[in-house]
PDB file of C-alpha atoms and ligand atoms in Angstrom:
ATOM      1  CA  UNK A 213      -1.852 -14.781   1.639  1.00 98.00           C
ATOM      2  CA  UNK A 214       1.074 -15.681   3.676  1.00 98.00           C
ATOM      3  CA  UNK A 215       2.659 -13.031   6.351  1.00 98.00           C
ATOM      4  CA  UNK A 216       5.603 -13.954   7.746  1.00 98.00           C
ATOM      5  CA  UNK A 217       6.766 -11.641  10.893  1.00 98.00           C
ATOM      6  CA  UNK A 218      10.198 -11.144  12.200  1.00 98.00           C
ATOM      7  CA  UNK A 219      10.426  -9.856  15.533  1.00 98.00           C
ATOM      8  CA  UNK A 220      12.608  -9.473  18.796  1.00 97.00           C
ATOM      9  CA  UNK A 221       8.937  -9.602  20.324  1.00 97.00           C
ATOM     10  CA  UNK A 222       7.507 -12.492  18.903  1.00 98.00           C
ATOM     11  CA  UNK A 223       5.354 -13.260  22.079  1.00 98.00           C
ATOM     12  CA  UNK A 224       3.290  -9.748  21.985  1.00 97.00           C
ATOM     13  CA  UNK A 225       2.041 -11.681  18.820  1.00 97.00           C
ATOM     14  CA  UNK A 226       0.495 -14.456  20.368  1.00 95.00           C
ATOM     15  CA  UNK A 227      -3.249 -13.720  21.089  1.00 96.00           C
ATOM     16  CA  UNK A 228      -3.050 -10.795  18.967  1.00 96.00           C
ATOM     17  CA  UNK A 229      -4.901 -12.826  15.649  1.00 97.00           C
ATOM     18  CA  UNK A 230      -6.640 -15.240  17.267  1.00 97.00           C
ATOM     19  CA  UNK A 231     -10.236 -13.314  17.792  1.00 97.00           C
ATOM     20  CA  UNK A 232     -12.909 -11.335  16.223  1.00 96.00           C
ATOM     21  CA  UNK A 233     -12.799 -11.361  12.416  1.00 96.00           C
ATOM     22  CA  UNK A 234      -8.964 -11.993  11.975  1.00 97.00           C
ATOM     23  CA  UNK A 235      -9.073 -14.677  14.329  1.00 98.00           C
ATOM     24  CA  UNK A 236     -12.017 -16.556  12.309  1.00 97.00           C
ATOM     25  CA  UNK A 237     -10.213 -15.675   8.942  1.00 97.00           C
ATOM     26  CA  UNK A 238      -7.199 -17.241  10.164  1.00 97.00           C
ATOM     27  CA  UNK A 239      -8.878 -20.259  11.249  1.00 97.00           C
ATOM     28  CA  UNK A 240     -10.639 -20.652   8.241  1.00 97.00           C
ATOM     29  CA  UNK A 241      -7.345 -20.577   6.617  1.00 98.00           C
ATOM     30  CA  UNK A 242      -7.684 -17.614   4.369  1.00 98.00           C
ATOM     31  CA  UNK A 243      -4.293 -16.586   5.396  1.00 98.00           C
ATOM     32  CA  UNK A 244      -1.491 -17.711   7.516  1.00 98.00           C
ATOM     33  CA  UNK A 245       0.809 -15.621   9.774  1.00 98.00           C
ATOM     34  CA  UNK A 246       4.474 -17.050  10.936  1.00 98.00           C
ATOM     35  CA  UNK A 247       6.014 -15.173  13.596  1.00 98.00           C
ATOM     36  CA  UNK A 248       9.474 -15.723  14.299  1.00 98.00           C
ATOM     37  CA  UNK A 249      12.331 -14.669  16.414  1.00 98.00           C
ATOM     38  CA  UNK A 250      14.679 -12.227  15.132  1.00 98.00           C
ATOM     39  CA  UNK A 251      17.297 -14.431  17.925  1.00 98.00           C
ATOM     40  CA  UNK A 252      16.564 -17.348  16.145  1.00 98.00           C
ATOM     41  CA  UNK A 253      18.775 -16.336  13.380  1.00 98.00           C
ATOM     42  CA  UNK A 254      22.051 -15.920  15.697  1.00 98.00           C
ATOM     43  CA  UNK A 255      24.802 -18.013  15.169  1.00 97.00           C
ATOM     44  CA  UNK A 256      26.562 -16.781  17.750  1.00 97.00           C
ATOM     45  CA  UNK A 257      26.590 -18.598  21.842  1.00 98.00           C
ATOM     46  CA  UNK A 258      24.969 -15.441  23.157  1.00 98.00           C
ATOM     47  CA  UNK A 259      22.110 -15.103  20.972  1.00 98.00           C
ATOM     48  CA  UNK A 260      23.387 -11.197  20.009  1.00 98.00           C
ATOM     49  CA  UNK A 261      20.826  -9.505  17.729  1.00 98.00           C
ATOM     50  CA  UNK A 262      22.295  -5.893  18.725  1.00 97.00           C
ATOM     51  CA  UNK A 263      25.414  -3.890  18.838  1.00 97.00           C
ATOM     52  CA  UNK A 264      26.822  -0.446  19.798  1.00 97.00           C
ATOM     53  CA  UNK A 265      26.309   2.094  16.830  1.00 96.00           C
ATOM     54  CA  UNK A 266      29.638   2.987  14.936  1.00 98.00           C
ATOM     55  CA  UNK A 267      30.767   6.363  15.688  1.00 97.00           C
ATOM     56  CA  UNK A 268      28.963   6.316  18.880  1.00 97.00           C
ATOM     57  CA  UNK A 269      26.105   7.857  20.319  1.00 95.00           C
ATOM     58  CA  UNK A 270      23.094   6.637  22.583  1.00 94.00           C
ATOM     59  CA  UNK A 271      21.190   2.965  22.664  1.00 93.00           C
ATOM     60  CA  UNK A 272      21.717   0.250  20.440  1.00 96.00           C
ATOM     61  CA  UNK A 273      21.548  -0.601  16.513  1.00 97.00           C
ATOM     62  CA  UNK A 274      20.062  -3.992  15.119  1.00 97.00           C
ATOM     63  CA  UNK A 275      22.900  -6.060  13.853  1.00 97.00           C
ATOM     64  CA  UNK A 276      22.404  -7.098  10.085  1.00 98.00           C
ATOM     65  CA  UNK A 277      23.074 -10.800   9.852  1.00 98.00           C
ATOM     66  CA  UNK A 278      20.200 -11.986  11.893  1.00 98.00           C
ATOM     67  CA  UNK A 279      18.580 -10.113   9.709  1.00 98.00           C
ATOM     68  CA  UNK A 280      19.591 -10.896   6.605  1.00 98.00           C
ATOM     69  CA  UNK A 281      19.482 -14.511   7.703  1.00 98.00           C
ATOM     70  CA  UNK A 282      16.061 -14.936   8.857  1.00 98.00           C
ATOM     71  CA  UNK A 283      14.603 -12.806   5.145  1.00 98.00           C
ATOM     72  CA  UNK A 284      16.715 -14.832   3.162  1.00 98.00           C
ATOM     73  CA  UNK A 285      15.567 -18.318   4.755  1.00 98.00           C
ATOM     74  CA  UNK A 286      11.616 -16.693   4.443  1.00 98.00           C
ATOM     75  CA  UNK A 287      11.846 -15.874   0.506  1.00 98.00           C
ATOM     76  CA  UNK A 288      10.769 -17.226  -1.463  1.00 98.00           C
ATOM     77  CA  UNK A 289      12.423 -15.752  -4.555  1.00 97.00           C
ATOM     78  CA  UNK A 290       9.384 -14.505  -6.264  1.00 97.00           C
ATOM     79  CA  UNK A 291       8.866 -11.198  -8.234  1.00 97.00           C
ATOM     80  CA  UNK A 292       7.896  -7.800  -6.004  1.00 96.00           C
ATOM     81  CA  UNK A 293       3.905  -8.194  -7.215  1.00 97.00           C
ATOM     82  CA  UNK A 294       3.894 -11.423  -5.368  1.00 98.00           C
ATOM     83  CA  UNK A 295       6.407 -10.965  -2.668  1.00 98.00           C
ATOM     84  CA  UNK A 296       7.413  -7.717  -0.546  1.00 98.00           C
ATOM     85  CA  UNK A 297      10.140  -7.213   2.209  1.00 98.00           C
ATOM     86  CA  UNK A 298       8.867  -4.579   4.550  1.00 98.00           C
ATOM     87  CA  UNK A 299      10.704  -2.600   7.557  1.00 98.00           C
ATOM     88  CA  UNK A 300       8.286  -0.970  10.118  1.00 98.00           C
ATOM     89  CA  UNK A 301      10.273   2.513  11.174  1.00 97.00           C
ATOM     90  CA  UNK A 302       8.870   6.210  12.069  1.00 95.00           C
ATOM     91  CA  UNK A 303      11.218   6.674   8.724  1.00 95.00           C
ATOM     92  CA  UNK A 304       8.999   5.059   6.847  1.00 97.00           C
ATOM     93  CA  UNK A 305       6.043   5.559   4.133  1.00 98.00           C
ATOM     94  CA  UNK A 306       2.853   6.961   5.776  1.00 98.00           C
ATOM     95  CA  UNK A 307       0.385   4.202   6.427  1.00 98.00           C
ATOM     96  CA  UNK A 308      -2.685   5.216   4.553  1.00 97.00           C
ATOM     97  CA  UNK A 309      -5.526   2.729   3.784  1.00 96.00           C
ATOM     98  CA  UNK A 310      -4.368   2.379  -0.090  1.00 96.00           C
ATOM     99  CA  UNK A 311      -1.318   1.221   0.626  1.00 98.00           C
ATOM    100  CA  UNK A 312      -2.848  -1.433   2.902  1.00 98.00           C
ATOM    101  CA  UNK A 313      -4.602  -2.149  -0.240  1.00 97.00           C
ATOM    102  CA  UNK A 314      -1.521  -2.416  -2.457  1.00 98.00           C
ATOM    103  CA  UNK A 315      -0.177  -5.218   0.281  1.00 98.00           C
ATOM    104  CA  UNK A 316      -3.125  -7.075   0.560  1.00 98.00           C
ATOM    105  CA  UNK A 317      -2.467  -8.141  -3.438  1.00 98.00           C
ATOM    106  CA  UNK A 318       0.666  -9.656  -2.475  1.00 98.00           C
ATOM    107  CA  UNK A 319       0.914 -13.399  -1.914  1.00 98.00           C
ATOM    108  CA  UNK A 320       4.010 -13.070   0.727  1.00 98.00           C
ATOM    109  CA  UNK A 321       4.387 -10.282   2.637  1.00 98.00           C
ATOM    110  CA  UNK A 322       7.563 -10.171   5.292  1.00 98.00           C
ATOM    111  CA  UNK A 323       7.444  -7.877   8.184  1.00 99.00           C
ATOM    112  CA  UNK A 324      10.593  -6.721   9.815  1.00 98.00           C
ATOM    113  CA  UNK A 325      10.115  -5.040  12.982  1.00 98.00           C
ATOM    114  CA  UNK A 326      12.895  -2.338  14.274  1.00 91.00           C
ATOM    115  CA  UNK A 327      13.568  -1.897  17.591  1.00 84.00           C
ATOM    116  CA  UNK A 328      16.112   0.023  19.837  1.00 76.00           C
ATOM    117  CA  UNK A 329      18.087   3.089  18.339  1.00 84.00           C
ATOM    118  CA  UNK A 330      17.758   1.560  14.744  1.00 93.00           C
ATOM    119  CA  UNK A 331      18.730  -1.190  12.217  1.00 97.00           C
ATOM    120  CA  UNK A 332      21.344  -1.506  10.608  1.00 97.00           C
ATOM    121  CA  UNK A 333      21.536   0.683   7.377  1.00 97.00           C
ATOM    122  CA  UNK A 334      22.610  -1.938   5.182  1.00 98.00           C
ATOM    123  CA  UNK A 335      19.319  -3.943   5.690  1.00 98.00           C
ATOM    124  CA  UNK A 336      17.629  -0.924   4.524  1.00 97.00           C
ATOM    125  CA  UNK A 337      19.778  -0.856   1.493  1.00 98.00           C
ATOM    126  CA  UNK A 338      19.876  -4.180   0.596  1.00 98.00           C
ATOM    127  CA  UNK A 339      17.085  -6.141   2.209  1.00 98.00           C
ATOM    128  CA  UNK A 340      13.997  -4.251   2.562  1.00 98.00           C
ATOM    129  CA  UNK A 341      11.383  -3.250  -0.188  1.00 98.00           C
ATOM    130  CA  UNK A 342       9.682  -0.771   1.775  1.00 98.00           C
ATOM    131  CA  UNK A 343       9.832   1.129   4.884  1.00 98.00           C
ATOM    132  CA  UNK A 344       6.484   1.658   6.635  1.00 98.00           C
ATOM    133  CA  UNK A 345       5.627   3.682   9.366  1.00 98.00           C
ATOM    134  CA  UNK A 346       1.985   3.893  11.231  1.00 98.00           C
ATOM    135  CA  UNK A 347       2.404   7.743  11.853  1.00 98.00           C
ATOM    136  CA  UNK A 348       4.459  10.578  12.702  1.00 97.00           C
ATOM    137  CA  UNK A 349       4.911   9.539  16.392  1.00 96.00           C
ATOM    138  CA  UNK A 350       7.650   7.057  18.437  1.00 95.00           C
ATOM    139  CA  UNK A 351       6.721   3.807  19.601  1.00 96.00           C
ATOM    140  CA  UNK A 352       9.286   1.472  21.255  1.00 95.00           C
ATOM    141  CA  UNK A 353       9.422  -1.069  18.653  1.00 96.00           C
ATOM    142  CA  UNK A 354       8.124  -2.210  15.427  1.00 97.00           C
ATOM    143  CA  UNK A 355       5.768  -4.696  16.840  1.00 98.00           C
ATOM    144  CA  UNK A 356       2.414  -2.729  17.406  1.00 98.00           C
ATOM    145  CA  UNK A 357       2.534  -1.455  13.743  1.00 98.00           C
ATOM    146  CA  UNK A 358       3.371  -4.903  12.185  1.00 98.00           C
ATOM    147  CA  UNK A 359       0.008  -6.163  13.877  1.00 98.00           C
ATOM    148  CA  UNK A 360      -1.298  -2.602  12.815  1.00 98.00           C
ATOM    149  CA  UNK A 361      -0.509  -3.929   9.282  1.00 98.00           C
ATOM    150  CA  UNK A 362      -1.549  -7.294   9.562  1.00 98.00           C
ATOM    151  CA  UNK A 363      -4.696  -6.223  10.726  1.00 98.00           C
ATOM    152  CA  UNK A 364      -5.528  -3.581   7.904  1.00 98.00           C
ATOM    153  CA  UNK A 365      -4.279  -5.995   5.064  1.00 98.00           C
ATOM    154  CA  UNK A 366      -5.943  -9.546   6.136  1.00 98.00           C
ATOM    155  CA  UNK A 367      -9.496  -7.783   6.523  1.00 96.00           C
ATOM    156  CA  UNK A 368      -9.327  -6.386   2.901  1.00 97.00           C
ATOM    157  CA  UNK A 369      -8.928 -10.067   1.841  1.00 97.00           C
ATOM    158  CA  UNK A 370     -11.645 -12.235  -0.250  1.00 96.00           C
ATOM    159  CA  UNK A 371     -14.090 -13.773   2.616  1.00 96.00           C
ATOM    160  CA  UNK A 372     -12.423 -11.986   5.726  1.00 96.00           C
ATOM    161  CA  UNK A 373     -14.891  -9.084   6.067  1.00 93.00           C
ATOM    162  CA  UNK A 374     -18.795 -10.468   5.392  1.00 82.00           C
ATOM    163  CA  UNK A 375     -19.731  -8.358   2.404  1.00 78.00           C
ATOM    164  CA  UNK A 376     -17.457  -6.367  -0.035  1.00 71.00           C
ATOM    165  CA  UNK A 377     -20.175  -3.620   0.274  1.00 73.00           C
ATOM    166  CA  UNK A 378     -19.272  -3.020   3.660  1.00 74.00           C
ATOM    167  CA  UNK A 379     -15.771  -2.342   2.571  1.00 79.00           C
ATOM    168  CA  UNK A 380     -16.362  -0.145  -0.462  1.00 69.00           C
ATOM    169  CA  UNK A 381     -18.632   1.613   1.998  1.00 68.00           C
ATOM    170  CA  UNK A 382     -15.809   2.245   4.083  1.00 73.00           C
ATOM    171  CA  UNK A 383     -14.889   5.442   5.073  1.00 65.00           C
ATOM    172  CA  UNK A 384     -11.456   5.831   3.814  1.00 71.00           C
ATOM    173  CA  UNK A 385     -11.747   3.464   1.330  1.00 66.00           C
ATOM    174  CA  UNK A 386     -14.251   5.764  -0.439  1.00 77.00           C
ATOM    175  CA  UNK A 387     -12.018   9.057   0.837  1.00 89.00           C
ATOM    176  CA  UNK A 388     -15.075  10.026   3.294  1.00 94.00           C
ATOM    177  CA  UNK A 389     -15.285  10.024   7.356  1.00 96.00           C
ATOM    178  CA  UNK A 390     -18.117   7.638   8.040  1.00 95.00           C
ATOM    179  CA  UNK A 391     -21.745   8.915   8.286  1.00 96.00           C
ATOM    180  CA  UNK A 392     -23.884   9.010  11.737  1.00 97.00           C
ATOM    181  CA  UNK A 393     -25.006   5.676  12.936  1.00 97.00           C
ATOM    182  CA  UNK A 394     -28.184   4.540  14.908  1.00 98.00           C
ATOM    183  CA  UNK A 395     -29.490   1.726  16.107  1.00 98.00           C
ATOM    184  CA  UNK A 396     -32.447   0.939  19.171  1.00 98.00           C
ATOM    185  CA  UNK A 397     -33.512   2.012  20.892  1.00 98.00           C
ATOM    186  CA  UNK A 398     -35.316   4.816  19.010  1.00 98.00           C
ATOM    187  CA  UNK A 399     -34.959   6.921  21.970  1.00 98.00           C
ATOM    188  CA  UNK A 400     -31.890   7.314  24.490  1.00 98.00           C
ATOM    189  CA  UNK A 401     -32.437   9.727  27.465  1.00 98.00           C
ATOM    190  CA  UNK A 402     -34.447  12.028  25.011  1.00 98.00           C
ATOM    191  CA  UNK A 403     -31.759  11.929  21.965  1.00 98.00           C
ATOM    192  CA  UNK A 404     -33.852  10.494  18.770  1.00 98.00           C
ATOM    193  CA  UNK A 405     -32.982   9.026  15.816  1.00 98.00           C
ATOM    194  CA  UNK A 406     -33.013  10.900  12.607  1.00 98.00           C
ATOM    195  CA  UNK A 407     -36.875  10.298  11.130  1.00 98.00           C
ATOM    196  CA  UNK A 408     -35.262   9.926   7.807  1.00 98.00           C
ATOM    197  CA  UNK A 409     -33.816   6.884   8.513  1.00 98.00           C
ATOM    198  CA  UNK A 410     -37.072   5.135   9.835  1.00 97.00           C
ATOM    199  CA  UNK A 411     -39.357   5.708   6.655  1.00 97.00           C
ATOM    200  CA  UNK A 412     -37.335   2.859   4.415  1.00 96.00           C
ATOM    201  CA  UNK A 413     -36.905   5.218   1.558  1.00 98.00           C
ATOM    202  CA  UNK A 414     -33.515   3.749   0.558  1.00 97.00           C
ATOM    203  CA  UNK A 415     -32.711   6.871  -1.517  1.00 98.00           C
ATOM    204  CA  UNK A 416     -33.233   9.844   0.603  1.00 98.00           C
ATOM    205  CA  UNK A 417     -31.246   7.757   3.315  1.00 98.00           C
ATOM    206  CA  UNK A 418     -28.261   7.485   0.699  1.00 97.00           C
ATOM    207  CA  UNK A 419     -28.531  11.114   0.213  1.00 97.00           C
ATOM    208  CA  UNK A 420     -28.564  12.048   3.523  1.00 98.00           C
ATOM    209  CA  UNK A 421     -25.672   9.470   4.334  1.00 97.00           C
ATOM    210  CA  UNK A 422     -23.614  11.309   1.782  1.00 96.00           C
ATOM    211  CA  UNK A 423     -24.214  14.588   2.722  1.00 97.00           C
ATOM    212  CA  UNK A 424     -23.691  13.747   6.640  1.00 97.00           C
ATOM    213  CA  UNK A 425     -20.419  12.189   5.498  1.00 96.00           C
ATOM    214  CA  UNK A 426     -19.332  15.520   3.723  1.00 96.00           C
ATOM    215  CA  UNK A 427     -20.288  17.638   6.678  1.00 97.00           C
ATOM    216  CA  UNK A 428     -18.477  15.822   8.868  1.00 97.00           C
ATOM    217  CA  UNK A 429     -14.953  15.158   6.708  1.00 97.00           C
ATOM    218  CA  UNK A 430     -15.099  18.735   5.830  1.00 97.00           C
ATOM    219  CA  UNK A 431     -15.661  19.851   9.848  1.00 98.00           C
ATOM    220  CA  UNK A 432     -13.297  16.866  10.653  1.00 97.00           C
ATOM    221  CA  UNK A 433     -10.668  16.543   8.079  1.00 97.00           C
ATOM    222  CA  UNK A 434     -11.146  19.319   5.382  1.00 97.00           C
ATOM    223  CA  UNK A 435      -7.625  17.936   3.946  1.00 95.00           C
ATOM    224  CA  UNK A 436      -9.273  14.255   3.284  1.00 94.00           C
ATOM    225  CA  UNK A 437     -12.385  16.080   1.513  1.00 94.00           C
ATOM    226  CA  UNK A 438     -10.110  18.434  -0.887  1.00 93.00           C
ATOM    227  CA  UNK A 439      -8.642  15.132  -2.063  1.00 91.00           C
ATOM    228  CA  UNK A 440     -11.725  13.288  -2.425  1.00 90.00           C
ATOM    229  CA  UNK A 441     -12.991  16.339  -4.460  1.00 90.00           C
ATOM    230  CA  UNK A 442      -9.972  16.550  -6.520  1.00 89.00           C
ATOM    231  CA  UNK A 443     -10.311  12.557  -7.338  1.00 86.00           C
ATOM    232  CA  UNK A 444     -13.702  13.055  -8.277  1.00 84.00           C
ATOM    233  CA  UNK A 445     -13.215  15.852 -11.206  1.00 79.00           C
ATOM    234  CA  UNK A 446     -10.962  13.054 -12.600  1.00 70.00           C
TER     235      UNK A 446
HETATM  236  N1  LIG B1223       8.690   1.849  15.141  1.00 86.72           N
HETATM  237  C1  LIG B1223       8.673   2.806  16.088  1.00 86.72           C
HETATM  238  N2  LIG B1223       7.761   3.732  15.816  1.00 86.72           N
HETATM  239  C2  LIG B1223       7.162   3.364  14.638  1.00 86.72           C
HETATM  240  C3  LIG B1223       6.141   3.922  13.824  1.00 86.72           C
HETATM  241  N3  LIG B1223       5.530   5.061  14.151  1.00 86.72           N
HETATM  242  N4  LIG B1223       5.814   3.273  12.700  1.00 86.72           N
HETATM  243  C4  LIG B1223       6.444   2.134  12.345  1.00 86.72           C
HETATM  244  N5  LIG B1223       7.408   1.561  13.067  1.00 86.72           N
HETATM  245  C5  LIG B1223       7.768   2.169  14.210  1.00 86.72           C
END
């Protein structure tokens, strides 16, 4: 997969991918990440990449040919399974982890990131394929959530993340919170470890995984367990 980011940021990016599992995946080549500088794209001496909002009003609005430049020099021309244009905005689509999923089948994803008061409408219009946002909360730029993205997507692909099990065990890719986990020692300052998980009967420990899991979404997040209950009458 190729990810190409577009940022007035770039440099928050730069030691953002280069540990833990992202940073091996990306050294191993199973995916490459571009970021570039939304100033780059200027034409003009002073390097503008903003302007005053028409009609007024507080802060400033991304201007739309940097914009528009720096996607149109990035695509590749390709049909939207292969190839998506996304804008990171509060606006935007709910990041959930299947939608992570549906980007991680693309083979060229491009991240805008917003900043200031806004961007430009017209590169909503015209440009973009799909406005993300991370949650229903403010941050200062689009930056965060593109690495919020990159992260999410690159670990769902082949050879990133050791075993597929340990995805498809995931919580939210199954629609579950996690269940408990233990490891030594057997004993902390007098809190034990479950007995069932010491006597290596690898069914009763599934069972009990399960049901911990649906105790805890339904004391946790009773809205994630209605849907997982609904998908399973399906
Ligand atoms: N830019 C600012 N806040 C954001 C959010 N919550 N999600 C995506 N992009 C953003």
């Amino acid at each position: 997969m190729w990810i190409d980011v577009i940022a007035v940021l770039p440099e928050m990016f730069s030691s953002a991918f280069e540990y833990g599992v992202i940073g091996r995946a990306r050294k191993k080549g199973l995916f490459t990440l571009q970021v570039h500088n939304l100033r780059d794209f200027t034409e003009d001496r002073h390097r503008q990449i903003d302007d005053a909002p028409y009609g007024g009003g507080p802060g400033m609005v991304l201007k739309p040919e940097p914009i528009f430049a720096a996607v149109r020099s990035l695509l590749r021309g390709w049909t939207k399974d292969r190839e998506k244009v996304v804008l990171l905005t509060p606006q935007g689509k709910r990041l959930d982890q299947q939608l992570l999923v549906e980007l991680s089948v693309l083979e060229h994803l491009i991240l805008i990131c917003g900043r200031y008061e806004g961007v430009d409408e017209r590169v909503r219009e015209q440009l973009v394929d799909e406005e993300v946002s991370i949650g229903d909360y403010v941050l200062s730029g689009g930056e965060i959530p593109a690495m919020v993205i990159v992260d999410g997507v690159v670990r769902l692909l082949e050879g990133v993340v050791g075993s597929r099990e340990s995805l498809i065990e995931e919580s939210f890719q199954k629609g579950l919170l996690d269940y408990p986990q233990y490891t030594r020692p057997y004993d902390f300052e007098g809190i034990k470890v479950p007995d069932i998980l010491l006597k290596g009967d690898h069914q009763r420990v599934k069972e009990w995984r399960e049901k911990k899991a649906r105790e805890r979404t339904a004391q946790l997040r009773p809205d994630l367990l209605e849907k997982w209950e609904g998908s399973r009458k399906r």
